[in-house]
Coordinates of C-alpha atoms in Angstrom, one line a residue:
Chain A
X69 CA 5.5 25.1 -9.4
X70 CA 4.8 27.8 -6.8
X71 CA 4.8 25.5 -3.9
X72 CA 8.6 24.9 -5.2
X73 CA 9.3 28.6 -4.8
X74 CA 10.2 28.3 -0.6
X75 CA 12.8 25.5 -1.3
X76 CA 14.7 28.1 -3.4
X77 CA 13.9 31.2 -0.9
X78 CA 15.3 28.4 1.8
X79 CA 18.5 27.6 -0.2
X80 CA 18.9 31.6 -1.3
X81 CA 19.2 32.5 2.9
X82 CA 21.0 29.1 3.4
X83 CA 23.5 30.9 1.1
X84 CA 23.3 33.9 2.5
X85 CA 24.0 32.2 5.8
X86 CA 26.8 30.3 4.5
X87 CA 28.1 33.5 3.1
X88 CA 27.9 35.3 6.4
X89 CA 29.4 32.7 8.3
X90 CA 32.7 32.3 5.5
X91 CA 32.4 36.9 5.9
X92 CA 33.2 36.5 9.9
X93 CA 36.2 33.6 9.2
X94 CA 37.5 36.0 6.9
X95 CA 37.3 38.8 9.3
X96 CA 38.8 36.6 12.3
X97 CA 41.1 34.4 11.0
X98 CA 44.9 35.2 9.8
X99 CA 45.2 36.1 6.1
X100 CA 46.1 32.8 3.9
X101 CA 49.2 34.4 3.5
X102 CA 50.2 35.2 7.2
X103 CA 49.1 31.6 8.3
X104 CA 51.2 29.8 10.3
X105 CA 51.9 26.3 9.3
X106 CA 50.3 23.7 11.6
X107 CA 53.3 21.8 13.9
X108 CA 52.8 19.1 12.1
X109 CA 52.4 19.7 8.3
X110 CA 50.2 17.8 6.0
X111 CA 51.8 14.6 5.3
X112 CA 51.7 14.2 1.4
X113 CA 49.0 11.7 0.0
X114 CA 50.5 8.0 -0.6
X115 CA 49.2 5.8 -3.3
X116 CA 46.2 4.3 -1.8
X117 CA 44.9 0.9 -3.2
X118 CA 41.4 0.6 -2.7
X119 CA 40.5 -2.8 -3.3
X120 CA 38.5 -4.6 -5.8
X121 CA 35.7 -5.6 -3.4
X122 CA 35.5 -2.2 -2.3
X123 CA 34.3 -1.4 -6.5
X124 CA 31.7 -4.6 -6.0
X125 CA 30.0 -2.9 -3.3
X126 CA 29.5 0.5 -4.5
X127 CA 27.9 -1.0 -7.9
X128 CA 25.8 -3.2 -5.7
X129 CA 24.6 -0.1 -4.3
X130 CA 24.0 1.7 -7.6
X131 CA 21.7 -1.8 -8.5
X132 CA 20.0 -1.4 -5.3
X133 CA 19.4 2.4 -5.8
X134 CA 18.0 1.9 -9.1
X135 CA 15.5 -0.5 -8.0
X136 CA 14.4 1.1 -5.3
X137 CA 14.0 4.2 -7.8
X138 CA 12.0 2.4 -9.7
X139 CA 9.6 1.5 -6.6
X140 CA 9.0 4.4 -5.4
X141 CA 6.3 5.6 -7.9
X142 CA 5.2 1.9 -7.2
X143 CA 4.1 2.9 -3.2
X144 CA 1.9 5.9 -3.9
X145 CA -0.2 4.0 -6.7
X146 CA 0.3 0.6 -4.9
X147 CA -3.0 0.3 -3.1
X148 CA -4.8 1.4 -7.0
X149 CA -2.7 -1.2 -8.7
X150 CA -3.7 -3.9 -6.5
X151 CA -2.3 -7.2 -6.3
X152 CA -1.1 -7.1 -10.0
X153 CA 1.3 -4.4 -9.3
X154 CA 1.9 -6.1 -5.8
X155 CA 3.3 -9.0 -8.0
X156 CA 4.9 -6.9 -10.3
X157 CA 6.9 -5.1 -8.0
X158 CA 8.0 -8.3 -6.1
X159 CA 8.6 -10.0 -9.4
X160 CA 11.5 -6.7 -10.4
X161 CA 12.5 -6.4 -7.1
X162 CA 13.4 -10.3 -5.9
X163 CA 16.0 -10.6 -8.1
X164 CA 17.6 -8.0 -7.1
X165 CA 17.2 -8.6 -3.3
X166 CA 17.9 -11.9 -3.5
X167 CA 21.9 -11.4 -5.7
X168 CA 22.3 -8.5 -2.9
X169 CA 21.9 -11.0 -0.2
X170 CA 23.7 -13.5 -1.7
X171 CA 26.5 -10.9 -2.2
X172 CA 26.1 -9.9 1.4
X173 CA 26.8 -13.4 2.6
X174 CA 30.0 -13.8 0.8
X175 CA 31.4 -10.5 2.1
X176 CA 32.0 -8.0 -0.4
X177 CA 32.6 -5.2 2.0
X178 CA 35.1 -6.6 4.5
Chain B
X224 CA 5.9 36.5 -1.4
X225 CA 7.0 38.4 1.8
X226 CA 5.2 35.6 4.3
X227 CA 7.1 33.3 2.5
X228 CA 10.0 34.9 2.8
X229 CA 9.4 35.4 6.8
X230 CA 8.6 31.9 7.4
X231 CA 11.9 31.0 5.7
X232 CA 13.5 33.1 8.4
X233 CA 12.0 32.1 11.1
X234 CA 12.7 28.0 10.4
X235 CA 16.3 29.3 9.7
X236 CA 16.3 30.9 13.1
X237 CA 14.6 27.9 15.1
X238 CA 17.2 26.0 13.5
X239 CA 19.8 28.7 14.6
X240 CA 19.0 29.9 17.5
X241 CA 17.0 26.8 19.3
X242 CA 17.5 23.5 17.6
X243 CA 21.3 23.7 17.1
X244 CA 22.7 24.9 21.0
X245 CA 20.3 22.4 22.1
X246 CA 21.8 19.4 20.2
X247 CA 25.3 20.7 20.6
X248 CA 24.5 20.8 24.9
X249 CA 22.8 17.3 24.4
X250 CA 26.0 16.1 22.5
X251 CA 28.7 17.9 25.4
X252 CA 26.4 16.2 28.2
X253 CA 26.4 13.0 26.4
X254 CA 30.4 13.0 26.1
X255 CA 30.8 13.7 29.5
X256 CA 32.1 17.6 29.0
X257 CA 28.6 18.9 30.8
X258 CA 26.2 18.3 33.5
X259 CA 26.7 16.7 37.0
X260 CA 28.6 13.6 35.2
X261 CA 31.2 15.4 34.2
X262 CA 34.3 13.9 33.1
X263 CA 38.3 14.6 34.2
X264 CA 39.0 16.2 30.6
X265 CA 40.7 19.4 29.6
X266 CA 37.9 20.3 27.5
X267 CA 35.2 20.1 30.3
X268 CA 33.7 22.7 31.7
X269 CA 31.4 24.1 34.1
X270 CA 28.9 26.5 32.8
X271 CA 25.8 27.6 34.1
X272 CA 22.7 29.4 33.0
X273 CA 23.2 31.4 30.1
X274 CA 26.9 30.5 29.5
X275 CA 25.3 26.7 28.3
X276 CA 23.1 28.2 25.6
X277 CA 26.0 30.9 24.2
X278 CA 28.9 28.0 24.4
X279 CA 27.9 27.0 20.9
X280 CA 28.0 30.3 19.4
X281 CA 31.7 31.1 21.4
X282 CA 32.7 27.7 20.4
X283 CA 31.7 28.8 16.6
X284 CA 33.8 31.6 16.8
X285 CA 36.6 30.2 18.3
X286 CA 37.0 27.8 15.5
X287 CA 35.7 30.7 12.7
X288 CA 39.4 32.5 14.3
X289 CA 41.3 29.8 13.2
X290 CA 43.4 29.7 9.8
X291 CA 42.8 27.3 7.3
X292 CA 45.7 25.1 6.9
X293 CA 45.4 25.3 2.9
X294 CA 45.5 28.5 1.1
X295 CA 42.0 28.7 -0.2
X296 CA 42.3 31.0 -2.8
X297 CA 45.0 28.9 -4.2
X298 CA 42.8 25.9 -3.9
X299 CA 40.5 23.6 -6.3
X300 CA 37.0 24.7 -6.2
X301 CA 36.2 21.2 -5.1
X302 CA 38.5 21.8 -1.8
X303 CA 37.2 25.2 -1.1
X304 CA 33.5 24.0 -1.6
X305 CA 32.8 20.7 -0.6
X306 CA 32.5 20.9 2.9
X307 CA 29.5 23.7 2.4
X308 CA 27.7 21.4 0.5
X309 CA 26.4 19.0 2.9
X310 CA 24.9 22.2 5.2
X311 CA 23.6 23.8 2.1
X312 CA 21.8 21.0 1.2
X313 CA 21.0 20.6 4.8
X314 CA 19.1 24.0 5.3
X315 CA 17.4 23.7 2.2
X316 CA 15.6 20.4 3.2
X317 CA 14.3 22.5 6.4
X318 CA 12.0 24.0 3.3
X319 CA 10.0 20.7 3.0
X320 CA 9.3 20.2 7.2
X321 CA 6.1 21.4 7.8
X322 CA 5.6 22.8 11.5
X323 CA 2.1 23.0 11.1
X324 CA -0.8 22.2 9.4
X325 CA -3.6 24.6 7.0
X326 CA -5.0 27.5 8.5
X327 CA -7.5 30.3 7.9
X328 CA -6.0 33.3 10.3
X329 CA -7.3 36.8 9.5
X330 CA -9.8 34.8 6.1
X331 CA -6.3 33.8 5.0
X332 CA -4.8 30.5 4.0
X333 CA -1.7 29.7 5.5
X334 CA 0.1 26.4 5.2
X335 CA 3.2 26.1 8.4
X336 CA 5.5 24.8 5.4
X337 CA 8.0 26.9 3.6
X338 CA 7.4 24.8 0.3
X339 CA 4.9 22.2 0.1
X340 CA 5.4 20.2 -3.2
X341 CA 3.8 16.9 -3.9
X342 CA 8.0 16.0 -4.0
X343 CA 8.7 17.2 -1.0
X344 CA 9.8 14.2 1.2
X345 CA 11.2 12.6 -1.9
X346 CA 13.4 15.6 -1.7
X347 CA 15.1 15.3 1.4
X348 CA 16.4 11.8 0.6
X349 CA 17.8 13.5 -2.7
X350 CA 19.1 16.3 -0.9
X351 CA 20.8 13.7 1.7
X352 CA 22.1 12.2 -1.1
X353 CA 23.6 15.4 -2.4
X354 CA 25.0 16.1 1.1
X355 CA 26.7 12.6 0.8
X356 CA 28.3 14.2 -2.4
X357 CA 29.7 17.0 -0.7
X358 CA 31.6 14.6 1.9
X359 CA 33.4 12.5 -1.2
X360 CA 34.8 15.6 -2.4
X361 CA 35.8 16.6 0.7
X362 CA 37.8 13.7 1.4
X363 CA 38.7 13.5 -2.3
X364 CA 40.1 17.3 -2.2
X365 CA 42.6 16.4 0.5
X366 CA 46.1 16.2 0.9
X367 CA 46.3 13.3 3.5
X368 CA 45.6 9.5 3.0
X369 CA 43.2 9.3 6.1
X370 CA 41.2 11.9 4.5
X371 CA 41.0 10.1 1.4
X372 CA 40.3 7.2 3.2
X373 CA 37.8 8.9 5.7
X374 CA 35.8 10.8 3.1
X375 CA 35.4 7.6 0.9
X376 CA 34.6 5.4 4.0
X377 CA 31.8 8.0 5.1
X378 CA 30.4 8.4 1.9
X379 CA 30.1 4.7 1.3
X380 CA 28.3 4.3 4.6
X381 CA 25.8 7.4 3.9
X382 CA 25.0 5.9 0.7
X383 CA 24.4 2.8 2.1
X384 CA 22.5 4.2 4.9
X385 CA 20.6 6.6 2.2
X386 CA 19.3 3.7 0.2
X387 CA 18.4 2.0 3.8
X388 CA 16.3 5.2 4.9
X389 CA 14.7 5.1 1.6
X390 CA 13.6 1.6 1.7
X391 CA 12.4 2.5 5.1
X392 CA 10.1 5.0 3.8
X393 CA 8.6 2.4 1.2
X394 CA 5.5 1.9 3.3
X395 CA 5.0 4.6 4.6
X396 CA 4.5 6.2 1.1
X397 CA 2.3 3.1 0.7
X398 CA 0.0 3.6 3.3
X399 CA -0.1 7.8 2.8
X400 CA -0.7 7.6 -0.8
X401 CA 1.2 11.1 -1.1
X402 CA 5.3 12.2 -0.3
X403 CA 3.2 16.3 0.3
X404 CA 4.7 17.0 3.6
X405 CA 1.2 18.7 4.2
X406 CA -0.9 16.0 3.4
X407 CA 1.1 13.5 5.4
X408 CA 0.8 15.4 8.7
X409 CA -3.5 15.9 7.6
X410 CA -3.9 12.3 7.1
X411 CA -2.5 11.3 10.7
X412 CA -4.7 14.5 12.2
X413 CA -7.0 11.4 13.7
X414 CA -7.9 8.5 15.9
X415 CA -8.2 5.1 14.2
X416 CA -11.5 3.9 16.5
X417 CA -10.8 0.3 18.7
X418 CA -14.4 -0.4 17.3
X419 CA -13.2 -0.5 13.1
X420 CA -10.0 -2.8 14.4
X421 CA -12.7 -5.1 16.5
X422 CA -14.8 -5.2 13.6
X423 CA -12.1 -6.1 11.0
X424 CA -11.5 -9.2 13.7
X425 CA -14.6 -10.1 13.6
X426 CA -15.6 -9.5 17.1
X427 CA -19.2 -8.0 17.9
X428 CA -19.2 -3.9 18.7
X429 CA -22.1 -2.5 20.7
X430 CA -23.8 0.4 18.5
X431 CA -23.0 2.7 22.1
X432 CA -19.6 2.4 21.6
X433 CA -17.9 5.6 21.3
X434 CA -15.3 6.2 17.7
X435 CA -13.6 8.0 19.6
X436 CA -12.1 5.3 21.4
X437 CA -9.1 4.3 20.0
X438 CA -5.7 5.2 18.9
X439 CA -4.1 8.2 17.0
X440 CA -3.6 7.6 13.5
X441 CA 0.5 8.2 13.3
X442 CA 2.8 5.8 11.5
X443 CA 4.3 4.3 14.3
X444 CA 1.1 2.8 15.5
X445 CA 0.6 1.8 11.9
X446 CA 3.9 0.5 11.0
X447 CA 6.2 0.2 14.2
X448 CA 9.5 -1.5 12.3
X449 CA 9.6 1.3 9.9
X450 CA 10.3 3.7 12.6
X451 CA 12.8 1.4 13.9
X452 CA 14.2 1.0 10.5
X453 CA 14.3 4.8 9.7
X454 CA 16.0 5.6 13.1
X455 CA 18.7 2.9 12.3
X456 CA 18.9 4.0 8.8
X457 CA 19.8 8.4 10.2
X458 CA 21.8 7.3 12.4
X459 CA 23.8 5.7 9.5
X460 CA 23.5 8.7 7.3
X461 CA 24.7 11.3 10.1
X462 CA 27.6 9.1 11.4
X463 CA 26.2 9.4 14.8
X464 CA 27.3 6.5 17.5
X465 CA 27.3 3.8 17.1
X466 CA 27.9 4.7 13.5
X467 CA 30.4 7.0 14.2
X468 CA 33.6 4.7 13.2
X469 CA 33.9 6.7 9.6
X470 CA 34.6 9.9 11.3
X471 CA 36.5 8.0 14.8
X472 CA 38.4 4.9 13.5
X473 CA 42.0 5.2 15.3
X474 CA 43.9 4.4 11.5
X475 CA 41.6 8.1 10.0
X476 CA 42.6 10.2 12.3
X477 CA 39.5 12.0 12.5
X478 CA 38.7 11.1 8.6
X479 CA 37.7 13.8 6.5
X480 CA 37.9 16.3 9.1
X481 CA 41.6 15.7 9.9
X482 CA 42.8 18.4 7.6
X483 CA 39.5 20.4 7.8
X484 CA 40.0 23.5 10.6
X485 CA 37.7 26.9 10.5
X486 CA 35.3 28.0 8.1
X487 CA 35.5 24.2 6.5
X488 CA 35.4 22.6 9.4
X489 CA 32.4 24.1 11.2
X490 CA 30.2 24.2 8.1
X491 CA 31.3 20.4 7.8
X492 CA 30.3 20.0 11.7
X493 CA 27.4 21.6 11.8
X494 CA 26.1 20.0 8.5
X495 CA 26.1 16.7 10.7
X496 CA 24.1 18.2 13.2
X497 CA 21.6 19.9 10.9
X498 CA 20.8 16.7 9.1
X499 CA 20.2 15.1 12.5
X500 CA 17.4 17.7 13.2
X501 CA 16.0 17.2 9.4
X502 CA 15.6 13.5 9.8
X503 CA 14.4 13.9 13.4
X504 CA 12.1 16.3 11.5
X505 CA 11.2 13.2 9.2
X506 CA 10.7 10.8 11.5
X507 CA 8.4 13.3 13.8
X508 CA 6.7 14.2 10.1
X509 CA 6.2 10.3 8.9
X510 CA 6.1 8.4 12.2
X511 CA 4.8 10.9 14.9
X512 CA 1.2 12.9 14.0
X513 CA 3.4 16.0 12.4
X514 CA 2.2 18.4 14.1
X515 CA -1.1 17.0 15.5
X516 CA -2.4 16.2 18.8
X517 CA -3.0 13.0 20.1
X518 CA -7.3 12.2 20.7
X519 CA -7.4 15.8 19.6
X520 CA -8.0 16.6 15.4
X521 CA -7.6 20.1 14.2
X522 CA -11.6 20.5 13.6
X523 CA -12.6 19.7 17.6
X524 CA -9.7 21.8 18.7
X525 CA -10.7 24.9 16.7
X526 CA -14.8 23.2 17.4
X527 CA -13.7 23.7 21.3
X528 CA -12.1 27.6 21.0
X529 CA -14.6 28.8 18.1
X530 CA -17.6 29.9 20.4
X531 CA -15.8 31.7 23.1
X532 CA -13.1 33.5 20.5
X533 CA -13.9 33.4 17.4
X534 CA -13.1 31.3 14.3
X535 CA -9.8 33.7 13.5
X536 CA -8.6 33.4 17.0
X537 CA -9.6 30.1 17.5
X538 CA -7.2 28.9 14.2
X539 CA -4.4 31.1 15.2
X540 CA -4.5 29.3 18.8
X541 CA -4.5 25.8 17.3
X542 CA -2.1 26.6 14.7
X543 CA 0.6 28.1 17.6
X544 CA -0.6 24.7 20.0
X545 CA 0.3 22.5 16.5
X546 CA 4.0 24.5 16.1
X547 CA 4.5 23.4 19.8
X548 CA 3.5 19.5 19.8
X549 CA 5.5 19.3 16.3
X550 CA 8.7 21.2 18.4
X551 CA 8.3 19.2 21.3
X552 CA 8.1 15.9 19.5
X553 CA 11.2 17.2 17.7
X554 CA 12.7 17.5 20.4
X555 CA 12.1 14.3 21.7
X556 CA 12.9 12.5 18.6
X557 CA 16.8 14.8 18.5
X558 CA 16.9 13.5 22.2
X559 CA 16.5 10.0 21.6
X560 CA 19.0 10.0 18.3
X561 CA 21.6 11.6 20.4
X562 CA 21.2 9.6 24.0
X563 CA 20.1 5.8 23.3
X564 CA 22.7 4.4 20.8
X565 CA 25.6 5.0 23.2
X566 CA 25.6 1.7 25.4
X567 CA 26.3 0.0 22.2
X568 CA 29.3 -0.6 21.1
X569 CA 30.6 1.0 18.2
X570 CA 30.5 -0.5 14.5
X571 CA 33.5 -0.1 12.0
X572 CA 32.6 1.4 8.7
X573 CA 32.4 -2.1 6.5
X574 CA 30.1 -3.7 9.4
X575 CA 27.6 -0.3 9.1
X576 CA 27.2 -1.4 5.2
X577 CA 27.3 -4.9 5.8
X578 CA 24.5 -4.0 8.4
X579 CA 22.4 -1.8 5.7
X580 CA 22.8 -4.8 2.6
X581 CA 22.3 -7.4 5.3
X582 CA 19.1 -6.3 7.4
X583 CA 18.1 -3.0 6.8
X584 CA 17.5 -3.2 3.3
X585 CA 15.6 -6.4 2.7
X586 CA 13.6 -5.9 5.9
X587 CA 12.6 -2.3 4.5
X588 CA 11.2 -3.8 0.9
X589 CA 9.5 -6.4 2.8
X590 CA 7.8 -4.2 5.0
X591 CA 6.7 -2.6 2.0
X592 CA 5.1 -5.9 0.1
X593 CA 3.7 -6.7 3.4
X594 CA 2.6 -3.8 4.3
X595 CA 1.3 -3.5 0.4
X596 CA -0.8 -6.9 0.8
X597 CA -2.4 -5.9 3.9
X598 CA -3.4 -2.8 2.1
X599 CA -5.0 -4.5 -0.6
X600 CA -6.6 -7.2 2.1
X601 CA -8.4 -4.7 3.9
X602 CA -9.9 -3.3 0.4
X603 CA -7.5 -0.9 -0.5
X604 CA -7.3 0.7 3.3
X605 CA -4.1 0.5 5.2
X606 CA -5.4 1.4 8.5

């Protein structure tokens, strides 16, 4: 536990930091309410159709996260489990590796 | 608590005050707005001396002075926070890079490590993927298409190039036996003696032959693709060329940042560049000794100083001579990330994933079974 202490004394100056550097915009930049509109103005959002394939490939990355998850405990006991766990691992992981190169081959990011 | 606190501030201010103008002057020179190859561009300029180091702070400014195109107050918290995110979750990871090894200065321990969990590189790659987060919501939070579009395309690709790092790190892990940012820099604090190798081939070593011969015991020596793999894999994850299509695709219009402009867009900007220096931190950390010294381990070193200075003098001297090999390899590693990737041509955003499920991916895990099964061959020893 205490050698998780610095990552929060790292993220409380990194907020502080943050903070300081949102203070000086503040101080420099126009109030929201005296801001000039850009020459061009935002052009409103359209309906945009993100295709199926598009959904296919980020749940073949959540499969691929998962299993890789799953493996990483795997690597730091992998020399004490041996070849059992060697075989283990291969045997989860193939599957998995081999539907994501399949996948891959017939495109589902294009 | 307090030399916790001022080793905090002191990363935050190498980061600050060193590692950031140096990348941002390595990326002007690279595009051609510095140096002697300097461009015909409006934005080029000629700046000597002091004026190069200062241009990234006056640049900072100058884009802290603009107004925000949205009215912030007005907006959704997602808008207003997204972009701080990724460089919050950036300077937190600089907790878990050790600049230095374990020391007793003054009878004192001191670890060179903000935090030093048995986590800790484990927690970069989560924090990367919390970065990735913030960059979503960014391009979700937006008014235009093209940052819709941007912001979905450049998450997609860091994810993709997240789960390639990761696989990457597989055997890496494997050979360490620990993700303790610590105890990864102490276990390549070595040579791996020629004579071990030559005995593992079965040739015949004479009994005069020196350990010392040999090579130092870093990961790249150990596990060459993996570095190759990792570098690949950042330069995914930061959108750095050729990678870059996600953030410089003609039909984005500049992607997520197209509707970005002050505080949002320099905490956005500078997020990239932080997480470039993390993972060059990484790959110095996993692949390059740490810290350490090539031929020359922390015990001879302080061995060597002890009888003319003293054993508190002599670990303070090897501790400031371990801070500068880890900053110059740093610095090396930043260099190379920002300069060698640019003769190739640029990759559009489905090609970079293609690229990750294709290669990068299945030739991590298999580096890690094989890498695994020499392991076990050499009875349980990966070097």
């Amino acid at each position: 536990m205490t050698e998780s202490v610095g990552v929060l004394v790292m993220l409380a100056l990194a907020a502080l930091l943050i903070g300081g550097i949102g203070w000086i915009h503040r101080k420099l930049s126009p109030r929201p309410a005296a801001a000039t509109p850009e020459p061009s103005d935002p052009v409103p959002r359209t309906v945009t159709r993100i295709p199926l394939r598009f959904g296919v490939a980020v749940l073949l990355m959540l499969v691929i996260a998962t299993a890789i998850v799953v493996l990483i405990p795997w690597t730091i006991a992998a020399r004490e489990l041996g070849g059992a766990g060697l075989l283990a691992s291969a045997l989860f992981a193939a599957p998995v590796l081999g539907g994501l190169l399949h996948a891959a081959s017939r495109g589902p990011v294009e | 608590m307090i030399g916790l606190l001022f080793g905090a501030v002191l990363v935050l201010a190498f980061v600050v005050a060193v590692a950031l103008p140096l990348l941002l002057w390595l990326d002007a020179r690279q595009r051609g707005l510095v140096g002697d190859a300097r461009v015909e561009s409006p934005t080029a300029r000629d700046d000597t001396g002091l004026l190069v180091y200062l241009r990234p702070f006056v640049d900072s400014l100058r884009e802290l002075s603009r107004p925000d195109p949205i009215d912030l107050e007005a907006a959704p918290i997602a808008a207003r926070l997204a972009p701080v995110i990724s460089l919050f979750a950036a300077l937190g990871a600089f907790a878990l890079i050790p600049f230095g090894g374990r020391y007793a200065i003054l009878s004192e321990p001191i670890t060179l490590v903000v935090a030093d969990p048995d986590w800790g590189v484990l927690g970069i790659v989560v924090a990367m993927a919390i970065a990735g987060l913030g960059v979503s919501l960014t391009g979700i939070a937006g008014v235009r298409t093209e940052s819709l579009r941007g912001g979905v395309r450049a998450a997609t690709q860091g994810t993709a190039g997240v789960l390639a790092l990761t696989t990457s790190l597989l055997p890496m892990w494997v050979i360490y036996e620990t993700m303790q940012p610590s105890a990864i820099g102490v276990w390549q604090d070595g040579v791996i003696p020629l004579s071990r190798l030559l005995e593992q081939a079965g040739v015949a070593v004479p009994e005069w032959w020196p350990d010392a011969v040999g090579f130092p015991a870093w990961g790249v020596f150990l596990n060459p693709l993996a570095l190759v793999l990792f570098v690949t894999a950042s330069l995914i994850v930061v959108g750095r060329s050729p990678f870059d299509a996600a953030f410089s695709q003609r039909d984005l219009d500049g992607g997520v940042l197209c509707e970005l402009s002050g505080f949002r867009r320099l905490t956005m900007l500078l997020a990239g560049h932080v997480w470039t220096i993390v993972l060059a931190g990484v790959a110095t950390l996993a692949f390059l000794g740490g810290w350490s010294i090539p031929w020359l381990s922390q015990s001879t070193l302080v061995g060597v100083i002890e009888p003319c200075f003293g054993s508190g003098f002599a670990e303070l001297l090897c501790a400031l001579a371990h801070v500068g090999s880890f900053v110059v390899k740093l610095g090396l590693v930043v260099f190379a990330m920002s300069s060698i990737p640019w003769p190739f041509p640029p990759l559009r955003a489905d090609q970079v994933i293609d690229l990750c499920f294709r290669l990068l991916i299945p030739l991590g895990l298999l580096d890690a079974w094989l890498t695994t099964a020499v392991a076990i061959a050499l009875g349980g020893d990966a070097t």
